[in-house]
Coordinates of C-alpha atoms and ligand atoms in Angstrom, one line a residue:
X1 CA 1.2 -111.4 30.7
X2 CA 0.5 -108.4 32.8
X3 CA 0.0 -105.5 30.2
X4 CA 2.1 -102.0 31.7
X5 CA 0.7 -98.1 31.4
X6 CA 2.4 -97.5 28.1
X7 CA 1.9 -101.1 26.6
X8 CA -1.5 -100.2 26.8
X9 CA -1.8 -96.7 25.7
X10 CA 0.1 -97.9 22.5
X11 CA -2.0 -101.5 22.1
X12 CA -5.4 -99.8 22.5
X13 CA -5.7 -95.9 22.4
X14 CA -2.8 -94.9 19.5
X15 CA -3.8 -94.5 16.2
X16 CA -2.4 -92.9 13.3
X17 CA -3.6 -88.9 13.5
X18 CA -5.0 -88.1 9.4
X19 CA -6.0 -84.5 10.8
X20 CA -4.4 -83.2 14.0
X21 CA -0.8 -82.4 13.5
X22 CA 0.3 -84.3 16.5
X23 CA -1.4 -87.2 18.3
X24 CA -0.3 -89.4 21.3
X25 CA 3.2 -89.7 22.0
X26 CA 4.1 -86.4 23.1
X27 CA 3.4 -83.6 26.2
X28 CA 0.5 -82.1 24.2
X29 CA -1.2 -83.0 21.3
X30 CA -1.6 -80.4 18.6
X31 CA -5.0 -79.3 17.1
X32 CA -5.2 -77.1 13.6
X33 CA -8.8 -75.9 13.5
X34 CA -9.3 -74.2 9.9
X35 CA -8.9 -70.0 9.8
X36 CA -11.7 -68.9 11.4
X37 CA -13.0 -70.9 13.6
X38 CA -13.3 -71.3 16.9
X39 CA -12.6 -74.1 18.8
X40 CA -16.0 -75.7 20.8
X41 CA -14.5 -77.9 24.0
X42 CA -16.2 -79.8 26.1
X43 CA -15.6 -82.8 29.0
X44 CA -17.7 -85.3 30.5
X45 CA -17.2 -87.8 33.3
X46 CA -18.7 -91.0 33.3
X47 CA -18.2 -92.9 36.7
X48 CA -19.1 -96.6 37.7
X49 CA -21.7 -96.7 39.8
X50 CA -23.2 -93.4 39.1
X51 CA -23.4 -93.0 35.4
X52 CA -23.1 -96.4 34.4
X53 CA -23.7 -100.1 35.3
X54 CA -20.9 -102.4 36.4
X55 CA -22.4 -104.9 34.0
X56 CA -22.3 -103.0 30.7
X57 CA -20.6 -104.3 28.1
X58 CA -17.2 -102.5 27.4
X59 CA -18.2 -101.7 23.7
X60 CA -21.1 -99.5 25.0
X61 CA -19.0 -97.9 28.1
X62 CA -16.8 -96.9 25.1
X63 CA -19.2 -95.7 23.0
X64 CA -21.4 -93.8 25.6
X65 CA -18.4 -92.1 26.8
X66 CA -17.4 -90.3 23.8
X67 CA -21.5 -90.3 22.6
X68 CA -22.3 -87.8 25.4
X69 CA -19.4 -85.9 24.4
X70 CA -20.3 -85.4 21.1
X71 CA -23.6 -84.7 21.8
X72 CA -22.4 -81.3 23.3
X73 CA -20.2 -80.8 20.2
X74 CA -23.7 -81.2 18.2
X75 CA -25.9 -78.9 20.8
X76 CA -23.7 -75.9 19.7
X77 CA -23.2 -76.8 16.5
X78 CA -19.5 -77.5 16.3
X79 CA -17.6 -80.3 14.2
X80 CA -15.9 -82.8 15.9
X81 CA -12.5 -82.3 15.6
X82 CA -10.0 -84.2 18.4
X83 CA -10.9 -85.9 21.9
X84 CA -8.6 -86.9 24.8
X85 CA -9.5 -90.2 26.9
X86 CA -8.3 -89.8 30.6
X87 CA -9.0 -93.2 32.2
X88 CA -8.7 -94.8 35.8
X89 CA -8.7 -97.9 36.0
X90 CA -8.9 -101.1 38.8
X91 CA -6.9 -103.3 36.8
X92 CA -5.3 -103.7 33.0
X93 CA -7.9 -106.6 31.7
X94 CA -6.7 -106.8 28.2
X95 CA -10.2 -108.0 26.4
X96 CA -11.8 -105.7 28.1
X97 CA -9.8 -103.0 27.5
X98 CA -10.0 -103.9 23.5
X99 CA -13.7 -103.7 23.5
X100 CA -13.3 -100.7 25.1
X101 CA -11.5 -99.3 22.8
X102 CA -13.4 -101.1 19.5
X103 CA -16.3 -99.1 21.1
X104 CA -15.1 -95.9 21.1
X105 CA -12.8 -96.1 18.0
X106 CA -16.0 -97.2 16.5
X107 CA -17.9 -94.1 17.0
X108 CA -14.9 -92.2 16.4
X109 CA -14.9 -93.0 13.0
X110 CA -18.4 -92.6 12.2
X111 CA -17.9 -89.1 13.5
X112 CA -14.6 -88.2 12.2
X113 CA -12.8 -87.1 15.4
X114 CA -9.6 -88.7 16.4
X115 CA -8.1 -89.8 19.6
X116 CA -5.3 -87.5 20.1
X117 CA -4.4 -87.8 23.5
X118 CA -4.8 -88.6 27.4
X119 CA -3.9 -90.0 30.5
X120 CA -3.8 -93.5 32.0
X121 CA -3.9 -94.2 35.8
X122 CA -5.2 -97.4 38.5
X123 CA -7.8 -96.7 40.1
X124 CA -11.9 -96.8 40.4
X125 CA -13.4 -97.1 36.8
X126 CA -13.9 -93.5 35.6
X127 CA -13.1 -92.3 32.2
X128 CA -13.1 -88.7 31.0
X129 CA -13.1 -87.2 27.5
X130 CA -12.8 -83.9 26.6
X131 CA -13.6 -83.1 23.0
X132 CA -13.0 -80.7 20.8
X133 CA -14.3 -79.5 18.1
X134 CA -14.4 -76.3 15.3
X135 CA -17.1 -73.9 14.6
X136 CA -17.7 -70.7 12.5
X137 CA -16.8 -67.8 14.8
X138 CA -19.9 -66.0 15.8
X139 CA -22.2 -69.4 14.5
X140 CA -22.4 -71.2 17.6
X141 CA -25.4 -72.5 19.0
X142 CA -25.8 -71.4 22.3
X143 CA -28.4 -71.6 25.1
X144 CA -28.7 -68.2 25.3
X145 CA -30.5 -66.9 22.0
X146 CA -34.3 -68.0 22.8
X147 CA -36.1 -65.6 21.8
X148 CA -40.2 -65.2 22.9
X149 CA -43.0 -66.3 20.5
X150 CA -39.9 -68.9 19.5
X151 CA -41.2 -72.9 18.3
X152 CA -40.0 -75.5 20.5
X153 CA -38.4 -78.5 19.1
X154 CA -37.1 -82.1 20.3
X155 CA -35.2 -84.3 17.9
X156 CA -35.7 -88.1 18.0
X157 CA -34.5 -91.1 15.8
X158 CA -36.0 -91.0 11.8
X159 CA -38.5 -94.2 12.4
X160 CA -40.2 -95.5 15.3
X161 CA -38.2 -99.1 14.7
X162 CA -35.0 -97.3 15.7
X163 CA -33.9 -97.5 19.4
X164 CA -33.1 -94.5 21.6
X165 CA -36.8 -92.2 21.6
X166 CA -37.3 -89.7 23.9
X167 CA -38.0 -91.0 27.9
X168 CA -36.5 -94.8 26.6
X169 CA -32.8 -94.6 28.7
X170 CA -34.9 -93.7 31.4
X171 CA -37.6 -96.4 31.3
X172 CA -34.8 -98.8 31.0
X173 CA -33.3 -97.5 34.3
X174 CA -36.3 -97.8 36.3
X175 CA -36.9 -101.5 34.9
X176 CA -33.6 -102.3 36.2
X177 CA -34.3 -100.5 39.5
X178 CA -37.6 -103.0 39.6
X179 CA -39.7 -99.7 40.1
X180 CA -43.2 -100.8 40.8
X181 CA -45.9 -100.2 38.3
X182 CA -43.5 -100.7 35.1
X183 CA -45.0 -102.7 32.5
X184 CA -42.2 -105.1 31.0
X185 CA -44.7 -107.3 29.1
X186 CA -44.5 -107.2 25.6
X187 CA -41.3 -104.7 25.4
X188 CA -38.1 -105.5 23.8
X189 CA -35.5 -104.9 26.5
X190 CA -32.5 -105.3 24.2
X191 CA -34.0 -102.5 22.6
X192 CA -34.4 -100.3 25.6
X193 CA -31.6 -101.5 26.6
X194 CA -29.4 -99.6 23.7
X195 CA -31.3 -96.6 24.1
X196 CA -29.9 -96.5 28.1
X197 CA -26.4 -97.8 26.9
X198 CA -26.0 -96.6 23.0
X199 CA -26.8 -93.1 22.6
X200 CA -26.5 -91.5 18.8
X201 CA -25.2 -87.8 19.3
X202 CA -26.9 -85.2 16.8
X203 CA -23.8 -84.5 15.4
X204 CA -25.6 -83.7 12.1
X205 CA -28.6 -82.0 12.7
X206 CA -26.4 -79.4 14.8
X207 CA -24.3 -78.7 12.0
X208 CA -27.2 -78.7 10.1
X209 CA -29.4 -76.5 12.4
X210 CA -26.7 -73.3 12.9
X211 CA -28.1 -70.2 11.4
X212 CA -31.8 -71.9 11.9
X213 CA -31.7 -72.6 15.3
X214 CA -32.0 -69.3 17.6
X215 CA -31.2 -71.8 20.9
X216 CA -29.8 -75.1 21.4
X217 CA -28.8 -77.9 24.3
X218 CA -28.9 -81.1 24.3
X219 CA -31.1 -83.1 26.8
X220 CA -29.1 -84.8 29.3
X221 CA -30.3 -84.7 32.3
X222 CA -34.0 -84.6 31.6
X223 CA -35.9 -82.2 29.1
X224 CA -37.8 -79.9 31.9
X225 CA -34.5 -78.9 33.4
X226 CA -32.0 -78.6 30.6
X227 CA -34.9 -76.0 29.3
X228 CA -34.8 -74.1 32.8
X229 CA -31.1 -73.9 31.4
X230 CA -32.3 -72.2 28.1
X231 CA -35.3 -70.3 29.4
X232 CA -33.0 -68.8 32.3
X233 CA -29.9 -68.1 29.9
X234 CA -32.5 -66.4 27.5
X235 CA -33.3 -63.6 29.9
X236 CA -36.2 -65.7 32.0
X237 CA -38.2 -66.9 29.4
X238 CA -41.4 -68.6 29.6
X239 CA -42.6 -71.8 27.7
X240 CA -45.4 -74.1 26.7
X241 CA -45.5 -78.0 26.5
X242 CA -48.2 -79.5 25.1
X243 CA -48.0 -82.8 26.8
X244 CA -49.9 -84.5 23.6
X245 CA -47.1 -83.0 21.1
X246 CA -44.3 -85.2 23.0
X247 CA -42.8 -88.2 21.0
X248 CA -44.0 -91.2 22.3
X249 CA -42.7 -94.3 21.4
X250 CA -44.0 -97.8 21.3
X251 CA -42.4 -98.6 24.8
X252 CA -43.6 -95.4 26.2
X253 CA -46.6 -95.7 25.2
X254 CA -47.5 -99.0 27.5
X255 CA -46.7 -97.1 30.8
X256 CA -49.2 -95.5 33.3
X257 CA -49.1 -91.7 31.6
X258 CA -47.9 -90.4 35.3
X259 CA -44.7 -93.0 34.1
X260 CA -44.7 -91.6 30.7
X261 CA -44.7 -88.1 31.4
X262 CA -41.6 -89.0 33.8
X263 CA -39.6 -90.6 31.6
X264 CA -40.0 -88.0 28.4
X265 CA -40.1 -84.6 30.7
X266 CA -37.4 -85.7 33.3
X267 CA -35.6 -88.9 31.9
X268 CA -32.2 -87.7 31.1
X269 CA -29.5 -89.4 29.0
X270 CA -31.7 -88.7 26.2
X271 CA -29.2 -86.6 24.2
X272 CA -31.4 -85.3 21.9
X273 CA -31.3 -81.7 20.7
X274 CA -33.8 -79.9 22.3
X275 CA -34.0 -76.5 20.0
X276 CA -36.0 -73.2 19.4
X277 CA -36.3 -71.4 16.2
X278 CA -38.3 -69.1 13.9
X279 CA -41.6 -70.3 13.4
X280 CA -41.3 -69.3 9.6
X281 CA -38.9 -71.3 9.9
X282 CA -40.5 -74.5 10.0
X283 CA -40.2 -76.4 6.5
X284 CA -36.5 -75.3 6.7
X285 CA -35.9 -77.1 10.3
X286 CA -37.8 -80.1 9.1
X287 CA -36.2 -80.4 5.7
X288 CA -33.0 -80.2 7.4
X289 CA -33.7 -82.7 9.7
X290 CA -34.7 -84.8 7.0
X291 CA -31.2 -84.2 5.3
X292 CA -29.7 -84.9 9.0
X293 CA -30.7 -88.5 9.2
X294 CA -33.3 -87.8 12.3
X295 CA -37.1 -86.8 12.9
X296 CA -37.4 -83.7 14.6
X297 CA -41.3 -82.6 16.4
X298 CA -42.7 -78.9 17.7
X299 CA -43.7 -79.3 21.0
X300 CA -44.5 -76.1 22.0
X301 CA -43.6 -71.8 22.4
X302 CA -41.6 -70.2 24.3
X303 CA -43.4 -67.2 26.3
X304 CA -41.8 -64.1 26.8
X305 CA -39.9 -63.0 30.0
X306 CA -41.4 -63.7 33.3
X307 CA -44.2 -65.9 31.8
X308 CA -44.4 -69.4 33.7
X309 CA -42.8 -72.8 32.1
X310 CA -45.9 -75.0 31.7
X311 CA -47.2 -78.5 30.2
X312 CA -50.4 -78.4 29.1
X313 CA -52.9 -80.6 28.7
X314 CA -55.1 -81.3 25.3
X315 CA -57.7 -78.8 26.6
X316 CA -54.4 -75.9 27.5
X317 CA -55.1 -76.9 30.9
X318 CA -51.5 -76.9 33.0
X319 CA -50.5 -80.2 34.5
X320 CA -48.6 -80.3 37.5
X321 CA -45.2 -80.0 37.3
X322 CA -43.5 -81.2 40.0
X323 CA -40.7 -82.9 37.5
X324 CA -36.7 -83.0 39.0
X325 CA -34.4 -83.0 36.7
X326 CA -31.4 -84.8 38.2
X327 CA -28.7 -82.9 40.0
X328 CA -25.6 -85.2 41.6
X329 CA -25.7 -83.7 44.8
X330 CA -29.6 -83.5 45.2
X331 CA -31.1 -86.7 43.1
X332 CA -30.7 -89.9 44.6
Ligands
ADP1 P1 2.7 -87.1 30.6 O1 3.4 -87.8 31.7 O2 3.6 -86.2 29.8 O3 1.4 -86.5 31.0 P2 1.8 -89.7 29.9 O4 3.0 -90.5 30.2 O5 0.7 -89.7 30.9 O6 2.3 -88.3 29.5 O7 1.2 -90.2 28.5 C1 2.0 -90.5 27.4 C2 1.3 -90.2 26.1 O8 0.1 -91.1 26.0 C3 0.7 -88.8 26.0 O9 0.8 -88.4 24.7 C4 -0.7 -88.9 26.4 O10 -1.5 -87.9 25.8 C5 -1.0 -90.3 25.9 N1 -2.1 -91.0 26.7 C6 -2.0 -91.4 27.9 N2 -3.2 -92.1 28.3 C7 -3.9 -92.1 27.2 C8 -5.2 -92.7 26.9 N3 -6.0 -93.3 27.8 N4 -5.7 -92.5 25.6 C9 -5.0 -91.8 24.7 N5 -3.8 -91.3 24.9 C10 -3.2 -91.4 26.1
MG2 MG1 0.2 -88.2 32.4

């Protein structure tokens, strides 16, 4: 039986609200963020064809959807509060519409935030989720509080047995493109695989991190040019890679290093937090990655205004960096 607009919303996206005052059903949900705090929002698009694989199973489209959004919850710092779920979609395929929605209710929970509203419509497969979420006013990280002489950090999963390192979602993509020159033997593609299609926001360590953390974003659309984003808001910053401090995991490892450096410097859909702080500060970013549930590594210093951004070699020797990150109107 054909399932209608409202059958659906109420089969798959309405669930009993435990900390909004008002969920779906109505014109506007209603948020209560505690006394002050300020609300962090956020939306992200994810379009078929363009951000994802027709193929993907409907578990991960629902996970990765609200995963990127969180991920911008945890770059400033802010706990996940509420999202809303606007959806377009070709046709109302009930078991795939459940996965969907097992997905996403599935990282909901882990994360605490509840589905309080959206809107449902036919058309190409799209879905957009705005989140929202509640920080300390005045404790937000932000891109622009970089300072010069600052370490430079990336986040990455606690052990190298867990999926989703650094350059991995972007290795995956070129083995599905069939680039030439990827080496495929001996990898675990089901691995890679969840690291293109599974992404774990650092909900945690950005909690964890405000107050430590002078600068924060997360790495989306590939580490080189989400820094740009930092250096630039930070008054024009410089900074310094050192190529041999990236993480570099097992599958990472086997490609040509021209690959390697690719995938971990202009990947995208890494979502890790890519962070500056303190160098005193050190043992305190660690330990709290520790307590965060994720490994954090220094891999580099930020330079101070009008000095270049650079990867160097082991020797401090600059390597070319001729790195895109990727743009939707100027990638391919
Ligand atoms: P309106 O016409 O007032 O915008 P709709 O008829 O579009 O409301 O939606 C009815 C209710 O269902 C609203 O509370 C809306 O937030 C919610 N809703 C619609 N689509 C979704 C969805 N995909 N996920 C969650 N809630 C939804
Ligand atoms: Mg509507």
């Amino acid at each position: 039986m054909a399932l209608g607009e409202f059958d659906l919303i109420a089969r798959h996206f309405t669930r009993p609200v435990r900390r909004s005052p008002l969920g779906v059903g109505d014109d506007c949900a209603l948020i209560a963020p505690a006394a002050g705090m300020q609300l962090a929002v956020s939306s992200d698009m994810l379009v078929e064809g363009r951000h994802f694989l027709s193929t993907v199973a409907p578990e991960r489209l629902g996970h990765k959807a609200l995963a990127v959004n969180l991920s911008d919850l945890a770059a400033c710092g802010a706990r996940p509060l509420a999202y809303t779920l606007a959806l377009s979609l070709p046709r109302a395929d009930e078991a795939w519409l459940a996965a969907l929605a097992s997905g996403l209710h599935a990282l909901a929970d882990r994360h605490d935030i509840e589905l309080v509203g959206g809107d449902t419509t036919a058309g190409p497969l799209n879905l957009c989720i705005t989140v929202f979420g509640e920080v300390p006013a005045g404790d937000a990280l932000l891109r622009s509080g970089a300072r010069a002489g600052d370490d430079l950090w990336i986040s990455h999963p606690a052990t190298p047995d867990e999926p989703g390192w650094l350059g991995e979602a972007r290795l995956m993509l070129e083995i599905f493109r069939g680039t030439p020159g990827v080496r495929t033997e001996g990898l675990d593609l089901d691995r890679l695989r969840l690291a293109m299609e599974c992404p774990q926001p650092r909900v945690a360590l950005g909690l964890a991190l405000r107050g430590v953390a002078r600068s924060a974003i997360d790495v989306s659309d590939g580490l080189l040019g989400d820094l740009g984003h930092v250096l630039r808001r930070s008054g024009g910053l410089g900074a310094r890679i050192e190529a041999a401090a990236l993480p570099r995991s097992a599958a990472i490892l086997r490609q040509h290093e021209a690959l390697q450096l690719e995938c971990l410097l202009a990947g995208g859909d890494d979502y890790e937090l890519l962070f500056s702080a303190d160098p005193t500060d050190r043992d305190t970013v660690s330990a709290l990655a520790a307590r965060a549930g994720c490994g954090v590594t220094r891999i580099g210093t930020l330079g101070a205004a009008g000095t270049p951004l650079e990867v160097v070699d082991a020797d401090g020797r600059p390597l070319a960096t001729a790195w895109a990150s990727f743009d939707h109107f100027l990638s391919r």
